[in-house]
Amino acid sequence: MIADIHIRGFDDADTDAVLALWRDAFPEYLSADKPHREPRRSIANKVAMRDGLFFVAEREQTIVGTVMAGYDGHRGWVYSLAVGRAMRRRGVASALLHHAECALAERGCLKLNLQVLTQSRDALAFYTAHGYAADDVVSLGKRLPLAPGAAPSTSL
């Protein structure tokens, strides 16, 4: 990892910078055919959990990467590992992933899961290089209707 990268916990004041980073790192978030992607709501929901598992990487006081993790007492998960395109292949993602893994291990997590879009070959190669392998499972999903009284989130 480059020496001038600092990983710390997310702060509410980071929200706009994180959203900008995600626009750069995840252009598919801007696609109208991905209505389940509500990054501002994802951030608010994660912050509300108060689990201390949302991290940002900074370089010269600029957020250059993010990772969210979760642990339910059974399995750990990694979400939203992102690095801005200008900072890729410099060890930032590896450092963020390691940081999340350590935070989960400290909580007693023994198994970590993550999901990668099948067409994301670079991401698959990255995780494979870090010891991840495909489990013999199928990931299923279901979109739920917006609950009465729940407000739709704003987009990126």
mmCIF file of C-alpha atoms in Angstrom:
data_model
loop_
_atom_site.group_PDB
_atom_site.id
_atom_site.type_symbol
_atom_site.label_atom_id
_atom_site.label_comp_id
_atom_site.label_asym_id
_atom_site.label_seq_id
_atom_site.Cartn_x
_atom_site.Cartn_y
_atom_site.Cartn_z
ATOM 1 C CA MET A 1 0.000 0.000 0.000
ATOM 2 C CA ILE A 2 1.185 3.515 -0.607
ATOM 3 C CA ALA A 3 2.448 5.121 2.557
ATOM 4 C CA ASP A 4 0.268 8.222 2.455
ATOM 5 C CA ILE A 5 -3.051 6.360 2.629
ATOM 6 C CA HIS A 6 -4.942 6.527 5.920
ATOM 7 C CA ILE A 7 -7.933 4.269 6.640
ATOM 8 C CA ARG A 8 -10.496 5.501 9.142
ATOM 9 C CA GLY A 9 -14.134 5.099 10.021
ATOM 10 C CA PHE A 10 -16.753 6.846 7.898
ATOM 11 C CA ASP A 11 -18.098 10.175 9.165
ATOM 12 C CA ASP A 12 -21.401 11.763 8.097
ATOM 13 C CA ALA A 13 -19.425 14.641 6.580
ATOM 14 C CA ASP A 14 -17.925 12.112 4.123
ATOM 15 C CA THR A 15 -21.260 11.371 2.431
ATOM 16 C CA ASP A 16 -20.944 13.604 -0.641
ATOM 17 C CA ALA A 17 -17.325 12.582 -1.230
ATOM 18 C CA VAL A 18 -18.254 8.904 -0.956
ATOM 19 C CA LEU A 19 -21.150 9.339 -3.387
ATOM 20 C CA ALA A 20 -18.813 11.056 -5.865
ATOM 21 C CA LEU A 21 -16.294 8.240 -5.487
ATOM 22 C CA TRP A 22 -18.989 5.624 -6.057
ATOM 23 C CA ARG A 23 -20.143 7.428 -9.220
ATOM 24 C CA ASP A 24 -16.575 7.115 -10.487
ATOM 25 C CA ALA A 25 -16.010 3.553 -9.291
ATOM 26 C CA PHE A 26 -19.466 2.123 -10.052
ATOM 27 C CA PRO A 27 -20.806 3.694 -13.260
ATOM 28 C CA GLU A 28 -23.557 1.055 -13.237
ATOM 29 C CA TYR A 29 -25.110 2.959 -10.297
ATOM 30 C CA LEU A 30 -26.181 5.574 -12.831
ATOM 31 C CA SER A 31 -28.027 3.017 -14.961
ATOM 32 C CA ALA A 32 -31.815 3.372 -14.924
ATOM 33 C CA ASP A 33 -32.189 -0.416 -15.128
ATOM 34 C CA LYS A 34 -30.624 -0.810 -11.660
ATOM 35 C CA PRO A 35 -33.389 0.663 -9.471
ATOM 36 C CA HIS A 36 -32.266 -1.302 -6.416
ATOM 37 C CA ARG A 37 -29.124 0.796 -6.206
ATOM 38 C CA GLU A 38 -29.809 3.584 -3.751
ATOM 39 C CA PRO A 39 -26.388 4.609 -2.475
ATOM 40 C CA ARG A 40 -27.487 7.551 -0.342
ATOM 41 C CA ARG A 41 -29.968 5.288 1.457
ATOM 42 C CA SER A 42 -27.298 2.587 1.773
ATOM 43 C CA ILE A 43 -25.033 5.057 3.537
ATOM 44 C CA ALA A 44 -27.799 6.280 5.860
ATOM 45 C CA ASN A 45 -28.825 2.723 6.716
ATOM 46 C CA LYS A 46 -25.245 1.664 7.388
ATOM 47 C CA VAL A 47 -24.571 4.677 9.605
ATOM 48 C CA ALA A 48 -27.785 3.959 11.542
ATOM 49 C CA MET A 49 -26.456 0.481 12.381
ATOM 50 C CA ARG A 50 -23.591 2.043 14.389
ATOM 51 C CA ASP A 51 -21.499 -1.095 13.949
ATOM 52 C CA GLY A 52 -18.239 0.663 13.073
ATOM 53 C CA LEU A 53 -17.830 -1.327 9.857
ATOM 54 C CA PHE A 54 -17.814 1.432 7.232
ATOM 55 C CA PHE A 55 -14.339 2.643 6.330
ATOM 56 C CA VAL A 56 -12.817 5.202 4.002
ATOM 57 C CA ALA A 57 -9.282 5.488 2.675
ATOM 58 C CA GLU A 58 -7.888 9.016 2.506
ATOM 59 C CA ARG A 59 -4.936 10.458 0.670
ATOM 60 C CA GLU A 60 -4.085 14.109 1.218
ATOM 61 C CA GLN A 61 -7.486 14.638 2.904
ATOM 62 C CA THR A 62 -9.315 13.261 -0.147
ATOM 63 C CA ILE A 63 -11.380 10.084 0.038
ATOM 64 C CA VAL A 64 -9.952 7.640 -2.494
ATOM 65 C CA GLY A 65 -11.625 4.402 -1.401
ATOM 66 C CA THR A 66 -14.409 2.845 0.658
ATOM 67 C CA VAL A 67 -15.462 -0.463 2.093
ATOM 68 C CA MET A 68 -18.525 -1.485 4.068
ATOM 69 C CA ALA A 69 -18.629 -4.696 6.062
ATOM 70 C CA GLY A 70 -21.322 -6.422 8.040
ATOM 71 C CA TYR A 71 -21.527 -9.215 10.573
ATOM 72 C CA ASP A 72 -24.672 -10.914 11.826
ATOM 73 C CA GLY A 73 -22.947 -13.281 14.253
ATOM 74 C CA HIS A 74 -22.898 -16.065 11.666
ATOM 75 C CA ARG A 75 -21.271 -14.708 8.504
ATOM 76 C CA GLY A 76 -19.441 -11.564 7.577
ATOM 77 C CA TRP A 77 -20.017 -9.622 4.386
ATOM 78 C CA VAL A 78 -18.034 -7.084 2.411
ATOM 79 C CA TYR A 79 -19.876 -4.472 0.360
ATOM 80 C CA SER A 80 -18.991 -1.415 -1.651
ATOM 81 C CA LEU A 81 -15.243 -1.944 -1.854
ATOM 82 C CA ALA A 82 -14.440 0.898 -4.207
ATOM 83 C CA VAL A 83 -11.392 2.846 -5.284
ATOM 84 C CA GLY A 84 -11.465 5.835 -7.606
ATOM 85 C CA ARG A 85 -10.123 5.013 -11.042
ATOM 86 C CA ALA A 86 -7.125 7.339 -10.672
ATOM 87 C CA MET A 87 -5.937 5.458 -7.563
ATOM 88 C CA ARG A 88 -6.420 1.874 -8.707
ATOM 89 C CA ARG A 89 -3.660 -0.732 -8.710
ATOM 90 C CA ARG A 90 -1.762 1.052 -5.935
ATOM 91 C CA GLY A 91 -2.760 -1.176 -3.031
ATOM 92 C CA VAL A 92 -5.677 0.903 -1.766
ATOM 93 C CA ALA A 93 -8.307 -1.803 -2.332
ATOM 94 C CA SER A 94 -6.045 -4.444 -0.790
ATOM 95 C CA ALA A 95 -5.533 -2.273 2.285
ATOM 96 C CA LEU A 96 -9.268 -1.598 2.634
ATOM 97 C CA LEU A 97 -10.122 -5.285 2.248
ATOM 98 C CA HIS A 98 -7.511 -6.253 4.833
ATOM 99 C CA HIS A 99 -8.828 -3.585 7.202
ATOM 100 C CA ALA A 100 -12.388 -4.914 6.864
ATOM 101 C CA GLU A 101 -11.229 -8.519 7.310
ATOM 102 C CA CYS A 102 -9.374 -7.596 10.510
ATOM 103 C CA ALA A 103 -12.368 -5.678 11.875
ATOM 104 C CA LEU A 104 -14.605 -8.692 11.236
ATOM 105 C CA ALA A 105 -12.097 -11.155 12.712
ATOM 106 C CA GLU A 106 -11.951 -9.012 15.871
ATOM 107 C CA ARG A 107 -15.710 -9.543 16.206
ATOM 108 C CA GLY A 108 -15.334 -13.328 15.960
ATOM 109 C CA CYS A 109 -16.241 -13.685 12.299
ATOM 110 C CA LEU A 110 -14.886 -16.922 10.811
ATOM 111 C CA LYS A 111 -16.384 -16.798 7.300
ATOM 112 C CA LEU A 112 -16.602 -13.848 4.975
ATOM 113 C CA ASN A 113 -18.862 -13.584 1.934
ATOM 114 C CA LEU A 114 -19.127 -11.078 -0.862
ATOM 115 C CA GLN A 115 -20.868 -10.798 -4.189
ATOM 116 C CA VAL A 116 -19.347 -9.747 -7.493
ATOM 117 C CA LEU A 117 -21.164 -9.126 -10.753
ATOM 118 C CA THR A 118 -20.244 -11.976 -13.092
ATOM 119 C CA GLN A 119 -19.063 -9.559 -15.775
ATOM 120 C CA SER A 120 -16.659 -7.824 -13.352
ATOM 121 C CA ARG A 121 -13.585 -9.804 -14.344
ATOM 122 C CA ASP A 122 -11.135 -7.406 -12.704
ATOM 123 C CA ALA A 123 -12.999 -7.644 -9.399
ATOM 124 C CA LEU A 124 -13.119 -11.434 -9.615
ATOM 125 C CA ALA A 125 -9.374 -11.552 -10.273
ATOM 126 C CA PHE A 126 -8.733 -9.172 -7.371
ATOM 127 C CA TYR A 127 -10.685 -11.247 -4.864
ATOM 128 C CA THR A 128 -9.207 -14.517 -6.141
ATOM 129 C CA ALA A 129 -5.725 -13.068 -5.629
ATOM 130 C CA HIS A 130 -6.743 -12.322 -2.025
ATOM 131 C CA GLY A 131 -7.763 -15.909 -1.287
ATOM 132 C CA TYR A 132 -11.468 -15.765 -2.113
ATOM 133 C CA ALA A 133 -13.070 -18.578 -4.089
ATOM 134 C CA ALA A 134 -16.531 -19.244 -5.445
ATOM 135 C CA ASP A 135 -18.724 -21.104 -2.969
ATOM 136 C CA ASP A 136 -21.006 -23.821 -4.270
ATOM 137 C CA VAL A 137 -24.126 -21.722 -3.706
ATOM 138 C CA VAL A 138 -26.549 -19.704 -5.774
ATOM 139 C CA SER A 139 -27.227 -16.110 -4.825
ATOM 140 C CA LEU A 140 -30.921 -15.312 -5.057
ATOM 141 C CA GLY A 141 -32.491 -11.895 -4.846
ATOM 142 C CA LYS A 142 -35.926 -10.364 -4.638
ATOM 143 C CA ARG A 143 -36.938 -6.737 -4.973
ATOM 144 C CA LEU A 144 -39.344 -5.637 -2.297
ATOM 145 C CA PRO A 145 -41.965 -2.943 -2.741
ATOM 146 C CA LEU A 146 -41.421 0.296 -0.903
ATOM 147 C CA ALA A 147 -43.113 -0.014 2.487
ATOM 148 C CA PRO A 148 -46.031 2.336 3.176
ATOM 149 C CA GLY A 149 -44.704 5.577 4.574
ATOM 150 C CA ALA A 150 -41.128 4.895 3.486
ATOM 151 C CA ALA A 151 -39.667 7.599 1.317
ATOM 152 C CA PRO A 152 -37.739 6.706 -1.804
ATOM 153 C CA SER A 153 -34.131 7.759 -1.501
ATOM 154 C CA THR A 154 -32.455 10.306 -3.652
ATOM 155 C CA SER A 155 -30.054 9.087 -6.290
ATOM 156 C CA LEU A 156 -26.367 9.689 -6.610
#
